[in-house]
Short mmCIF file of C-alpha atoms and ligand atoms in Angstrom, two decimals:
data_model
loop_
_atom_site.label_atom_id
_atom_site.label_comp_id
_atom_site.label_asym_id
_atom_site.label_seq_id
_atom_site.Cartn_x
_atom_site.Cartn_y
_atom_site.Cartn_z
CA UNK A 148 0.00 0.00 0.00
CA UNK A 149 1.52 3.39 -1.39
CA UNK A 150 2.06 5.90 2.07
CA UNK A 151 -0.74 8.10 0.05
CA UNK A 152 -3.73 5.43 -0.11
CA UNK A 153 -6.70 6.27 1.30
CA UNK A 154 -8.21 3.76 3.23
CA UNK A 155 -12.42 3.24 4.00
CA UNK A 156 -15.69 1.47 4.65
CA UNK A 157 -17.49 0.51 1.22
CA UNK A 158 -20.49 -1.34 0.62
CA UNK A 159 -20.13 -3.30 -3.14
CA UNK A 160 -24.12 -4.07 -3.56
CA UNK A 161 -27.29 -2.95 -2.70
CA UNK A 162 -27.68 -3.45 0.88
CA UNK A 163 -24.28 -4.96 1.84
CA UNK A 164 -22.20 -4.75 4.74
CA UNK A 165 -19.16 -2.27 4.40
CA UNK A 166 -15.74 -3.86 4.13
CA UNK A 167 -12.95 -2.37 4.21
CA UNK A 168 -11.65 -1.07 0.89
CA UNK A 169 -8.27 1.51 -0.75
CA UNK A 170 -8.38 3.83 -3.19
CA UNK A 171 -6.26 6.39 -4.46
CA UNK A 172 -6.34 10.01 -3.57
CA UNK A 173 -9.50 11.68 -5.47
CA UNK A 174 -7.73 14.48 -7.48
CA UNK A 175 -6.97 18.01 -5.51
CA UNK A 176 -8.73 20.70 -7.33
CA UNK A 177 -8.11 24.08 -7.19
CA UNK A 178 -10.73 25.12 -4.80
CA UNK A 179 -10.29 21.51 -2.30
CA UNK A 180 -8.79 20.72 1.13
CA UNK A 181 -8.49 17.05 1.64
CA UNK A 182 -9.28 16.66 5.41
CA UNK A 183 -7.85 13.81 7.67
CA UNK A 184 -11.03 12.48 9.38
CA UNK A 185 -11.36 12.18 12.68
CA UNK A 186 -15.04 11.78 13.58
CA UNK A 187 -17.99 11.11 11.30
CA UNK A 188 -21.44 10.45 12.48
CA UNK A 189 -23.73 7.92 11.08
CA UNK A 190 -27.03 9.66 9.38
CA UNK A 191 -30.55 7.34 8.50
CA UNK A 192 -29.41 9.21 4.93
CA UNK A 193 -26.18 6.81 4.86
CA UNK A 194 -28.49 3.69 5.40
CA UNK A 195 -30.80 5.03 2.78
CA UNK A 196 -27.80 5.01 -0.04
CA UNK A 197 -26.28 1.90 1.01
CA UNK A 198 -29.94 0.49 0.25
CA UNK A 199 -30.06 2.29 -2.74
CA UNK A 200 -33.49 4.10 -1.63
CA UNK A 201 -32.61 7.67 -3.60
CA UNK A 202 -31.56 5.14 -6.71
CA UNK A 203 -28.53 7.57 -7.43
CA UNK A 204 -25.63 5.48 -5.58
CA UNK A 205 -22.81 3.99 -7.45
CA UNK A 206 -21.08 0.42 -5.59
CA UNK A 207 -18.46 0.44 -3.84
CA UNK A 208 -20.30 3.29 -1.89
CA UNK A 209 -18.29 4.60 1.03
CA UNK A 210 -20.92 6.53 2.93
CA UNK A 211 -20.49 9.20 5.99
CA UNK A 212 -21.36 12.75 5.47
CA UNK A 213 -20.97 14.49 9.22
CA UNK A 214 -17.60 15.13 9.25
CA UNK A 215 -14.84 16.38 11.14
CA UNK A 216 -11.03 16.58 10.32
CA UNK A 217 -8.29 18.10 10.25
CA UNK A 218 -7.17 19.67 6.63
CA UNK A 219 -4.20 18.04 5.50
CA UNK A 220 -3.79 19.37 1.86
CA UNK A 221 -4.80 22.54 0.32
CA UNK A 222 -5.16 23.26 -3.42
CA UNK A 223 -3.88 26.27 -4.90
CA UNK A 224 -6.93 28.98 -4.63
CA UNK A 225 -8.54 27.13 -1.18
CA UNK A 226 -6.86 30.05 0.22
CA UNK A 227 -9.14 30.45 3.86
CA UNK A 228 -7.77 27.57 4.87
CA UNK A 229 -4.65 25.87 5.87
CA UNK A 230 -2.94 22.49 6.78
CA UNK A 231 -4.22 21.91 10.31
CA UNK A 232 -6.99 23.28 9.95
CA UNK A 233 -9.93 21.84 12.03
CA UNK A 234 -13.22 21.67 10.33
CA UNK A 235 -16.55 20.12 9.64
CA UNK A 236 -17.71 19.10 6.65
CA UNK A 237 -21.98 18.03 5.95
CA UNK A 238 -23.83 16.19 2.83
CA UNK A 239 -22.72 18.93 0.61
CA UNK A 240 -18.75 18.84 -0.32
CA UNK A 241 -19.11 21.24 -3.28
CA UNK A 242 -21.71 22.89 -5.92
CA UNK A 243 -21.18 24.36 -9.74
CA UNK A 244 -20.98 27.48 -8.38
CA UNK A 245 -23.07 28.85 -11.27
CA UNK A 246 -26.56 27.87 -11.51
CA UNK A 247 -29.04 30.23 -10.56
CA UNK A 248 -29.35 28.54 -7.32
CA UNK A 249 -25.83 28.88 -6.58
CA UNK A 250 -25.41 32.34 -7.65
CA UNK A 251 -28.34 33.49 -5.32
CA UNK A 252 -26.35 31.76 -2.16
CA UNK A 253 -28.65 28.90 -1.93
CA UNK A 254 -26.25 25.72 -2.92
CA UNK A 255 -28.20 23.18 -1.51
CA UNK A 256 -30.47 23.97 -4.31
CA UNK A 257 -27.69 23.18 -6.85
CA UNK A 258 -29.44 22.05 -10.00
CA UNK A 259 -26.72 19.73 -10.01
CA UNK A 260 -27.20 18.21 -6.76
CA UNK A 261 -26.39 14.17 -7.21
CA UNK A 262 -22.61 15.54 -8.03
CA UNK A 263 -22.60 17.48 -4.52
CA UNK A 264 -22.40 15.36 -2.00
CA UNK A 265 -19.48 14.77 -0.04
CA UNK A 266 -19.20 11.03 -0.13
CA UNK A 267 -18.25 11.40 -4.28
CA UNK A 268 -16.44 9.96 -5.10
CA UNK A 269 -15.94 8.61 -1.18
CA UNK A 270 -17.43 9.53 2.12
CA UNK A 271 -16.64 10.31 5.72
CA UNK A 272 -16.12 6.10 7.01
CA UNK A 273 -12.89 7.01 5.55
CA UNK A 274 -8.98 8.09 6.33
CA UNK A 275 -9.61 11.07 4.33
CA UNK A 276 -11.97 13.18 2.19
CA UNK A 277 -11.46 15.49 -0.45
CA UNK A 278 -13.89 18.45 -0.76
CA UNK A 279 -14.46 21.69 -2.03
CA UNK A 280 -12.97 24.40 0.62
CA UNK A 281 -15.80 26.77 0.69
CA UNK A 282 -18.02 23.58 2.20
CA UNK A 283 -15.62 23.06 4.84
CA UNK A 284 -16.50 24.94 7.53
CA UNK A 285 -13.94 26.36 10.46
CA UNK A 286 -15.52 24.95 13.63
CA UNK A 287 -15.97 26.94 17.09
CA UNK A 288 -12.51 26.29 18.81
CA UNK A 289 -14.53 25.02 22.36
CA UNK A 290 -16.80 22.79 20.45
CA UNK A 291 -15.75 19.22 21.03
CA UNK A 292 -15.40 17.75 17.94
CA UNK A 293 -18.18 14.77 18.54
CA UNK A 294 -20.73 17.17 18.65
CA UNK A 295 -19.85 19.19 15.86
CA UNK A 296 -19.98 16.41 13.50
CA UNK A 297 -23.46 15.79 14.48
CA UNK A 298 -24.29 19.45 14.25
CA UNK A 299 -22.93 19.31 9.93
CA UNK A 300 -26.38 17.65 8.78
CA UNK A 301 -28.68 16.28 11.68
CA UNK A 302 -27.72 19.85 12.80
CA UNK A 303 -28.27 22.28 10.34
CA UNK A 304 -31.11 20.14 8.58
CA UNK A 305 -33.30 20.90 11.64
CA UNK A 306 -32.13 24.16 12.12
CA UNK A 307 -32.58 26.15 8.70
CA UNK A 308 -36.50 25.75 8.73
CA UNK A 309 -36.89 26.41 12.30
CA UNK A 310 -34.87 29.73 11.43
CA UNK A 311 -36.65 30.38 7.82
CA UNK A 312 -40.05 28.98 8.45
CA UNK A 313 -40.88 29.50 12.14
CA UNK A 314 -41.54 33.64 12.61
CA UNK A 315 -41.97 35.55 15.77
CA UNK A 316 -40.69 33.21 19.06
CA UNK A 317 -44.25 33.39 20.62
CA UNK A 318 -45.63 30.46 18.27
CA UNK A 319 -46.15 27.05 19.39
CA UNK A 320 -44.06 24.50 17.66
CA UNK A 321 -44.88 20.76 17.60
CA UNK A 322 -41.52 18.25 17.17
CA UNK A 323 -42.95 14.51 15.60
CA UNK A 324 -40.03 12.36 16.71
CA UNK A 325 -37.70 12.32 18.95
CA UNK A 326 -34.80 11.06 17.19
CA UNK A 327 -31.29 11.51 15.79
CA UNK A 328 -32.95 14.56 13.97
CA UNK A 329 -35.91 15.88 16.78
CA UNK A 330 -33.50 15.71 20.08
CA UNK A 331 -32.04 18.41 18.32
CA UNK A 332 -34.66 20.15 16.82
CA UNK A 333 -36.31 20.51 20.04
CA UNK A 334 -32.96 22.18 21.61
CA UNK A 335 -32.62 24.95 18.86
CA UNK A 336 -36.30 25.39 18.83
CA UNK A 337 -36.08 26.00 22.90
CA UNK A 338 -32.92 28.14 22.05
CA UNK A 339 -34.63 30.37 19.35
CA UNK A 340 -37.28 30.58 22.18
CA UNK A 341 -40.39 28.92 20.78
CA UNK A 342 -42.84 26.87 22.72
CA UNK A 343 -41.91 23.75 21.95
CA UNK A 344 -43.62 19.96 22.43
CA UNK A 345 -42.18 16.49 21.50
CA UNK A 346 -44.92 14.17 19.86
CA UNK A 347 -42.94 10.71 19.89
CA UNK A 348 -45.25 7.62 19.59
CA UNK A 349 -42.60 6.27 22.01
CA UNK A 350 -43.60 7.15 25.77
CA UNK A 351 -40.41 6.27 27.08
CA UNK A 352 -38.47 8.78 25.39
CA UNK A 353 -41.15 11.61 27.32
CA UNK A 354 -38.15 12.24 30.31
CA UNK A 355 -35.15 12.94 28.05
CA UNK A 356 -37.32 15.18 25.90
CA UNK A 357 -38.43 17.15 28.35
CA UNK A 358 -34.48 17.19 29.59
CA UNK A 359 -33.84 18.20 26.01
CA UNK A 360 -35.86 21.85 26.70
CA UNK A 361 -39.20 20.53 25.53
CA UNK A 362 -42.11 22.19 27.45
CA UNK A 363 -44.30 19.60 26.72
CA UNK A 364 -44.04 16.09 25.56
CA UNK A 365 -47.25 14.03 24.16
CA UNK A 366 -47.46 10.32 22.98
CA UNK A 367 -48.67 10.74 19.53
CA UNK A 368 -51.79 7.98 19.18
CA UNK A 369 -54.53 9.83 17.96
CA UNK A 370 -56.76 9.37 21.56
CA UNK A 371 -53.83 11.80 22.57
CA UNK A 372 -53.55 14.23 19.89
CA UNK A 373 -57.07 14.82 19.81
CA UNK A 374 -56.62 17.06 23.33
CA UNK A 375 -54.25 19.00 21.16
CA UNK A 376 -56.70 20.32 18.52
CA UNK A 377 -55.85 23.62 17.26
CA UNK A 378 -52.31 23.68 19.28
CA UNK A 379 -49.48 24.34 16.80
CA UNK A 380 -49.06 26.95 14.65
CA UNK A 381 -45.80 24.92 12.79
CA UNK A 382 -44.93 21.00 12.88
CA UNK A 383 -41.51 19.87 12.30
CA UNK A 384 -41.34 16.55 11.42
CA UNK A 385 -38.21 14.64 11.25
CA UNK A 386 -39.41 11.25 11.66
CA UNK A 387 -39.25 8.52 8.63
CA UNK A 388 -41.35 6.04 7.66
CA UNK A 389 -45.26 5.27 7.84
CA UNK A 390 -47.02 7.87 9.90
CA UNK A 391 -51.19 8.51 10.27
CA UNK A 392 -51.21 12.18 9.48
CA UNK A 393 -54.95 12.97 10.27
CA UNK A 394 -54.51 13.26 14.03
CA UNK A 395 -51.30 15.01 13.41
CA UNK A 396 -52.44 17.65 10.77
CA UNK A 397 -55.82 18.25 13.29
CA UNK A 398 -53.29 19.82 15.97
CA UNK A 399 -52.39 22.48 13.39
CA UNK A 400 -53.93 25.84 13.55
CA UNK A 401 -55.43 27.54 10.92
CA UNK A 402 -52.95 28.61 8.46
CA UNK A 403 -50.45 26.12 9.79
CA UNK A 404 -47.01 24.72 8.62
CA UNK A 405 -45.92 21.06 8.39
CA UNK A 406 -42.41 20.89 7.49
CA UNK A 407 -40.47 17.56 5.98
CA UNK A 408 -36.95 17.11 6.79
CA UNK A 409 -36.85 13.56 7.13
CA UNK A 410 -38.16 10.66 4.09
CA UNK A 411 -42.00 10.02 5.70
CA UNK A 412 -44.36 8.49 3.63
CA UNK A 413 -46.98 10.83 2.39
CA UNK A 414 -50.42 11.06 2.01
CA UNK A 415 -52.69 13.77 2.91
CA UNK A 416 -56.92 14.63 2.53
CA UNK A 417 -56.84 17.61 0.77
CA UNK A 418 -60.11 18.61 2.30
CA UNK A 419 -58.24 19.66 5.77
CA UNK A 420 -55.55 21.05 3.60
CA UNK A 421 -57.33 23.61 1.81
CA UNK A 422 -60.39 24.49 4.03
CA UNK A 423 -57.72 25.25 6.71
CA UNK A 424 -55.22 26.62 4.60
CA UNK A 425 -52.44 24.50 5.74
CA UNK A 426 -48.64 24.52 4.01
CA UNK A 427 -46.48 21.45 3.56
CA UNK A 428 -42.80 22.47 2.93
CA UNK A 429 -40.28 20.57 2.45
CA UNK A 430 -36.67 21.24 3.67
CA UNK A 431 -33.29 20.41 2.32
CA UNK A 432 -29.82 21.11 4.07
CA UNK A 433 -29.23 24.72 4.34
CA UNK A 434 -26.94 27.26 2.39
CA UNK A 435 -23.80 27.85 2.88
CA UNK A 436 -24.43 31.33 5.21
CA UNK A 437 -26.87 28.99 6.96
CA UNK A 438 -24.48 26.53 7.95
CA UNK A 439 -21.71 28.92 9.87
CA UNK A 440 -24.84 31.06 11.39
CA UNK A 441 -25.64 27.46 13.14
CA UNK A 442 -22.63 26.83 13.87
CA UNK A 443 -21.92 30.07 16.43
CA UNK A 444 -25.66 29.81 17.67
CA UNK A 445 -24.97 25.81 18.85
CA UNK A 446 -22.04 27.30 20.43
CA UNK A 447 -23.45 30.20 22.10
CA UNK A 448 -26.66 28.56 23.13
CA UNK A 449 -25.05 24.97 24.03
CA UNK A 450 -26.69 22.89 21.77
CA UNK A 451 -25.92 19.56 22.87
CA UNK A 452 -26.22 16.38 20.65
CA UNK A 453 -26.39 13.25 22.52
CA UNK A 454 -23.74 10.90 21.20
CA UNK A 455 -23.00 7.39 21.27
CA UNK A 456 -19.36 7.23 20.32
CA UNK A 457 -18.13 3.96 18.41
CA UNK A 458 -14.61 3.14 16.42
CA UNK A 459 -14.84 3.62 13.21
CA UNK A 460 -13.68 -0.32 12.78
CA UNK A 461 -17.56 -0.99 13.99
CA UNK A 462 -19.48 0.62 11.62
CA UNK A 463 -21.79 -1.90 10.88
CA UNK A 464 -22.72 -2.48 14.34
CA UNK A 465 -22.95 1.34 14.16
CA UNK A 466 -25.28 0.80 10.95
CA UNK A 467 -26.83 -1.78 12.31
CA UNK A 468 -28.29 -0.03 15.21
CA UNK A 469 -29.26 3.01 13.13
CA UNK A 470 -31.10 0.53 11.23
CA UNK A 471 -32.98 -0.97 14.66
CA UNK A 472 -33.75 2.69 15.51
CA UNK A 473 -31.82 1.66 18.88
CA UNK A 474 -29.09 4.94 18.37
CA UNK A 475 -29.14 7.51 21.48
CA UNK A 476 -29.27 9.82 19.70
CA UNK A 477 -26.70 10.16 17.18
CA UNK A 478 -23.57 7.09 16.84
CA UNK A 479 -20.34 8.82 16.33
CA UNK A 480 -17.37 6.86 14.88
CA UNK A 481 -13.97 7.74 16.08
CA UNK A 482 -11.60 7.38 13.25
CA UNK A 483 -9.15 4.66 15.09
CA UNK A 484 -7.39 3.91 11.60
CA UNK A 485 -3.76 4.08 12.30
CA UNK A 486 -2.41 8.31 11.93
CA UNK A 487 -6.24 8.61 11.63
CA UNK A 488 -7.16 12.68 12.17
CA UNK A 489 -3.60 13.55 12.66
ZN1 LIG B 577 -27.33 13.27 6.87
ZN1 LIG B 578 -25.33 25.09 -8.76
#
């Protein structure tokens, strides 16, 4: 193995378990840093391209998209950063730059998204990653770097429509799961001083939401959410998956907001939609503005993602667990490759 081979996690079918897997150093562009991992959390998003579910990933696939490093190699114009550099690096490792999307500051719009995400050619579950500078992003020198990898998509991903969608701080804002995604949603929510209730159909989770700021916490069957008619004037949902939206739309005021962040299924009467004037928006990443704005208001208002750390060497256990739903809240993986963040 050449001293310059970059060693990772791939999976080589739809599905698969990763293995361990070299390549050769993705070429340095002008505008790239190639950053010596150190932590990379594991999103439901990896899970969903290892299975294929977005049908846009190409085998081997070496996942991992919340990532921290250190910079290791800078190309000639990358010129805000330097070797040594710590910094944390989310879904999106680069954009054309010249769409109309980009142009008006909003990358994660990129018309050409597929080609912008940070695990192309590989991911995070790696020794390295090579990325576009300007979507590597300086991190807060207290903030431990576990938390910050967290912070690069469960983080922002929560936090852009709470900051775009949500208006004045006096309205009521309803959280549907309490997961990887809504433990954090309901701290910056709390932070950016909303009223804020978890609706988890899992009771157990009611004390460590309410430790997490919430105000309230409710079990979402619909004998429950039925006391709640009328309640929120915006839902954030970042739960996945199959989900009875009558009861859950009925606790919306008039006028209301249901965001998406996560992949639920959907299916909606459009009676209650219209005769209430409801909006569904969707939600994708955040710009590139967005992302450093988070990034200082985690730090100054302690945001605090739980973690369950794990070496890198277990990531399918890690997988596997995000897969069971059994992560609390977020599984880290320490880079313990050999020189690994150095
Ligand atoms: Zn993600
Ligand atoms: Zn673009």
């Amino acid at each position: 193995m050449s001293p310059s081979t970059i060693l990772g996690y791939a999976t080589r079918a739809v599905g698969q378990p990763l293995e361990p897997f070299t390549y050769d150093p993705p070429r340095l562009g002008e505008h790239d840093v190639r950053v010596s991992v150190s932590h990379c959390g594991v999103c439901h998003t990896d899970v969903h391209a290892i299975d294929d579910y977005y049908g846009i990933t190409n085998y081997p696939f070496v996942p991992g998209h919340e990532i921290v490093g250190y910079v290791s190699a800078v190309g000639p114009a990358a010129s805000e950063l330097k070797e040594g550099d710590r910094v944390g690096i989310g879904w999106q490792g680069r954009s054309c730059m010249e769409c109309e999307w980009c142009l008006k500051g909003e990358e994660q719009l990129c018309m050409d998204i597929v080609q912008t995400a940070t695990w192309l050619p590989y991911g995070g579950f790696s020794s390295s990653v090579t990325v576009d500078s300007r979507f590597a992003y300086p991190l807060p020198e207290a903030m431990p770097s576990d938390f910050a990898s967290v912070l690069m998509c469960a983080g922002i991903t929560v936090y852009s429509p709470l900051r775009t969608f949500a208006g004045p701080p006096s309205l009521k804002i309803g959280i549907i799961g309490v997961g990887g995604l809504g433990h954090l949603a309901i701290q910056f929510a709390k932070a950016l001083g909303y009223e804020v209730t978890a609706l988890s159909s899992s009771p157990e989770k009611k004390e460590q939401a309410l430790a997490f700021g919430a105000d309230d916490f409710i079990v979402s069957d619909p004998t429950s959410l039925s006391k709640l008619e009328w309640a929120f004037d915006l839902l954030l949902c970042t739960a996945s998956g199959k989900i009875n939206w009558v009861p859950l739309l009925d606790t919306l005021k008039k006028d209301g907001k249901l965001i998406l962040v996560g992949f639920p299924d959907v299916e909606f009467n459009s009676t209650d939609l219209v005769a209430h004037q409801l909006s569904i928006i969707a939600s994708f990443l955040g710009n590139r503005a967005r992302m450093r704005d988070m990034l200082s208001f985690a730090q100054a208002h302690g945001i605090t993602p739980a973690v369950e750390l794990m070496p890198m060497s277990q990531v399918n256990e890690a997988i596997q667990r995000v897969r069971e739903n059994k992560a609390r809240y977020r599984i880290v993986l320490v880079n313990d490759m050999e020189g690994a963040g150095a």
